[in-house]
Amino acid sequence: MKDILFVDACMRGPETSRTWLLSQSFLSACQARWPGVNIRRRDLSACSLPPLTAALAEERDRRFLNQPQDPMFDPAREMQGADLVVIAAPYWDLSFPAALKIYLEWASVLGITFHYTREGVQEGLCRADQLVYITTAGGPLEGQNFGFDYVRGLGQMFGISRAHCLSAQGLDIQGNDPEALLAQAREEALQLASRL
Ligand SMILES: Cc1cc2nc3c(=O)[nH]c(=O)nc-3n(C[C@H](O)[C@H](O)[C@H](O)COP(=O)(O)O)c2cc1C
């Protein structure tokens, strides 16, 4: 394990985000397991990627032919080259913050993260074979973890065949003990890192 891509969609920032806290437990466990591993953070709260319009998509196709090293392709290249992809995103409106969807649109580039074979079959081009999706939710996720379902599906399109979800749920339900729920999830983070 050399390179971990950490896609940080914790929009409340490291100071307040519980998802961020949980992600740090997981990443620390990864560092303990693979000393010297390089963690590349893509901070989506500070990221100004625009939503992909038709004009931008056409521009992207043009640049892919003429300027394939353009920074516009950085999200796709970092996704393609990582050995492990870790995505941290709070549970917002049954999925995740829009900034993550925008990032994933920029990571989905024909010829970098996926392609089609001569027979017309879609094939993933990413190096990683696993991704970890980390989330925390105010209520329960059960049956409605649509953000994870989507990321898992997109990962498969990219050739990342296995996806794991690490979560803490029910943090905003009155009567629950969010600290205890988070502590339990942090324990699960250590276990997950040890069996990847
Ligand atoms: C904009 C927004 C949307 C949310 N939507 C949901 C939701 O649909 N279901 C839910 O259970 N909690 C929802 N929550 C609560 C968060 O999932 C919960 O507080 C989570 O722990 C926040 O993560 P963070 O501390 O990393 O920001 C929402 C919170 C915000 C700010």
PDB file of C-alpha atoms in Angstrom, residues 17-110:
ATOM      1  CA  SER A  17     -17.282  17.365  11.744  1.00  0.00           C
ATOM      2  CA  ARG A  18     -17.848  14.008  13.403  1.00  0.00           C
ATOM      3  CA  THR A  19     -17.394  12.285  10.068  1.00  0.00           C
ATOM      4  CA  TRP A  20     -13.962  13.875   9.875  1.00  0.00           C
ATOM      5  CA  LEU A  21     -13.117  12.578  13.360  1.00  0.00           C
ATOM      6  CA  LEU A  22     -14.123   9.072  12.367  1.00  0.00           C
ATOM      7  CA  SER A  23     -12.131   9.319   9.141  1.00  0.00           C
ATOM      8  CA  GLN A  24      -9.024  10.279  11.141  1.00  0.00           C
ATOM      9  CA  SER A  25      -9.329   7.158  13.300  1.00  0.00           C
ATOM     10  CA  PHE A  26      -9.490   5.067  10.177  1.00  0.00           C
ATOM     11  CA  LEU A  27      -6.574   6.847   8.479  1.00  0.00           C
ATOM     12  CA  SER A  28      -4.424   6.629  11.632  1.00  0.00           C
ATOM     13  CA  ALA A  29      -5.069   2.893  11.708  1.00  0.00           C
ATOM     14  CA  CYS A  30      -4.022   2.727   8.048  1.00  0.00           C
ATOM     15  CA  GLN A  31      -0.804   4.595   8.861  1.00  0.00           C
ATOM     16  CA  ALA A  32      -0.086   2.147  11.671  1.00  0.00           C
ATOM     17  CA  ARG A  33      -0.743  -0.782   9.370  1.00  0.00           C
ATOM     18  CA  TRP A  34       1.244   0.604   6.413  1.00  0.00           C
ATOM     19  CA  PRO A  35       4.015   2.839   7.821  1.00  0.00           C
ATOM     20  CA  GLY A  36       5.112   5.456   5.294  1.00  0.00           C
ATOM     21  CA  VAL A  37       1.875   5.304   3.344  1.00  0.00           C
ATOM     22  CA  ASN A  38       1.200   8.548   1.496  1.00  0.00           C
ATOM     23  CA  ILE A  39      -2.231  10.074   2.171  1.00  0.00           C
ATOM     24  CA  ARG A  40      -3.344  12.583  -0.426  1.00  0.00           C
ATOM     25  CA  ARG A  41      -6.238  14.698   0.804  1.00  0.00           C
ATOM     26  CA  ARG A  42      -8.745  16.259  -1.570  1.00  0.00           C
ATOM     27  CA  ASP A  43     -10.557  18.841   0.556  1.00  0.00           C
ATOM     28  CA  LEU A  44     -13.944  19.401  -1.048  1.00  0.00           C
ATOM     29  CA  SER A  45     -14.972  22.147   1.382  1.00  0.00           C
ATOM     30  CA  ALA A  46     -12.196  24.276  -0.112  1.00  0.00           C
ATOM     31  CA  CYS A  47     -12.577  23.050  -3.626  1.00  0.00           C
ATOM     32  CA  SER A  48     -14.016  25.188  -6.386  1.00  0.00           C
ATOM     33  CA  LEU A  49     -14.823  22.546  -8.985  1.00  0.00           C
ATOM     34  CA  PRO A  50     -17.826  23.722 -11.011  1.00  0.00           C
ATOM     35  CA  PRO A  51     -20.839  21.531 -11.803  1.00  0.00           C
ATOM     36  CA  LEU A  52     -20.307  19.907 -15.168  1.00  0.00           C
ATOM     37  CA  THR A  53     -22.368  21.685 -17.853  1.00  0.00           C
ATOM     38  CA  ALA A  54     -22.691  20.504 -21.463  1.00  0.00           C
ATOM     39  CA  ALA A  55     -20.233  23.202 -22.547  1.00  0.00           C
ATOM     40  CA  LEU A  56     -17.719  22.149 -19.892  1.00  0.00           C
ATOM     41  CA  ALA A  57     -18.099  18.488 -20.824  1.00  0.00           C
ATOM     42  CA  GLU A  58     -17.333  19.354 -24.470  1.00  0.00           C
ATOM     43  CA  GLU A  59     -14.363  21.447 -23.385  1.00  0.00           C
ATOM     44  CA  ARG A  60     -13.154  18.522 -21.307  1.00  0.00           C
ATOM     45  CA  ASP A  61     -13.333  16.173 -24.325  1.00  0.00           C
ATOM     46  CA  ARG A  62     -11.393  18.683 -26.425  1.00  0.00           C
ATOM     47  CA  ARG A  63      -8.711  19.164 -23.786  1.00  0.00           C
ATOM     48  CA  PHE A  64      -8.326  15.460 -23.252  1.00  0.00           C
ATOM     49  CA  LEU A  65      -7.100  15.246 -26.841  1.00  0.00           C
ATOM     50  CA  ASN A  66      -4.975  18.422 -26.873  1.00  0.00           C
ATOM     51  CA  GLN A  67      -3.878  19.030 -23.274  1.00  0.00           C
ATOM     52  CA  PRO A  68      -4.188  15.742 -21.393  1.00  0.00           C
ATOM     53  CA  GLN A  69      -2.023  17.106 -18.560  1.00  0.00           C
ATOM     54  CA  ASP A  70      -4.520  19.913 -17.833  1.00  0.00           C
ATOM     55  CA  PRO A  71      -5.316  20.223 -14.067  1.00  0.00           C
ATOM     56  CA  MET A  72      -8.950  19.646 -15.036  1.00  0.00           C
ATOM     57  CA  PHE A  73      -8.005  15.952 -15.082  1.00  0.00           C
ATOM     58  CA  ASP A  74      -6.429  15.895 -11.623  1.00  0.00           C
ATOM     59  CA  PRO A  75      -9.499  14.374  -9.891  1.00  0.00           C
ATOM     60  CA  ALA A  76      -9.616  11.537 -12.424  1.00  0.00           C
ATOM     61  CA  ARG A  77      -5.872  10.944 -12.306  1.00  0.00           C
ATOM     62  CA  GLU A  78      -5.711  10.853  -8.504  1.00  0.00           C
ATOM     63  CA  MET A  79      -8.674   8.462  -8.443  1.00  0.00           C
ATOM     64  CA  GLN A  80      -7.036   6.258 -11.060  1.00  0.00           C
ATOM     65  CA  GLY A  81      -3.642   6.101  -9.386  1.00  0.00           C
ATOM     66  CA  ALA A  82      -4.556   5.522  -5.727  1.00  0.00           C
ATOM     67  CA  ASP A  83      -4.028   2.134  -4.101  1.00  0.00           C
ATOM     68  CA  LEU A  84      -6.962   2.732  -1.749  1.00  0.00           C
ATOM     69  CA  VAL A  85      -9.767   5.283  -1.989  1.00  0.00           C
ATOM     70  CA  VAL A  86     -11.246   6.641   1.245  1.00  0.00           C
ATOM     71  CA  ILE A  87     -14.282   8.914   1.013  1.00  0.00           C
ATOM     72  CA  ALA A  88     -15.611  10.737   4.079  1.00  0.00           C
ATOM     73  CA  ALA A  89     -18.986  12.449   3.782  1.00  0.00           C
ATOM     74  CA  PRO A  90     -21.736  13.253   6.280  1.00  0.00           C
ATOM     75  CA  TYR A  91     -25.204  11.877   5.610  1.00  0.00           C
ATOM     76  CA  TRP A  92     -27.046  14.783   4.039  1.00  0.00           C
ATOM     77  CA  ASP A  93     -30.561  14.511   2.672  1.00  0.00           C
ATOM     78  CA  LEU A  94     -30.313  10.725   2.409  1.00  0.00           C
ATOM     79  CA  SER A  95     -26.966  10.797   0.611  1.00  0.00           C
ATOM     80  CA  PHE A  96     -23.987  13.192   0.755  1.00  0.00           C
ATOM     81  CA  PRO A  97     -23.080  16.848   0.129  1.00  0.00           C
ATOM     82  CA  ALA A  98     -23.342  18.026  -3.498  1.00  0.00           C
ATOM     83  CA  ALA A  99     -19.629  18.877  -3.556  1.00  0.00           C
ATOM     84  CA  LEU A 100     -18.894  15.150  -3.566  1.00  0.00           C
ATOM     85  CA  LYS A 101     -21.157  14.526  -6.560  1.00  0.00           C
ATOM     86  CA  ILE A 102     -19.397  17.320  -8.444  1.00  0.00           C
ATOM     87  CA  TYR A 103     -16.002  15.853  -7.577  1.00  0.00           C
ATOM     88  CA  LEU A 104     -17.102  12.406  -8.744  1.00  0.00           C
ATOM     89  CA  GLU A 105     -18.269  13.888 -12.050  1.00  0.00           C
ATOM     90  CA  TRP A 106     -14.766  15.274 -12.552  1.00  0.00           C
ATOM     91  CA  ALA A 107     -13.274  11.934 -11.546  1.00  0.00           C
ATOM     92  CA  SER A 108     -15.354  10.101 -14.171  1.00  0.00           C
ATOM     93  CA  VAL A 109     -13.291  10.614 -17.294  1.00  0.00           C
ATOM     94  CA  LEU A 110     -13.420   8.267 -20.244  1.00  0.00           C
TER      95      LEU A 110
END
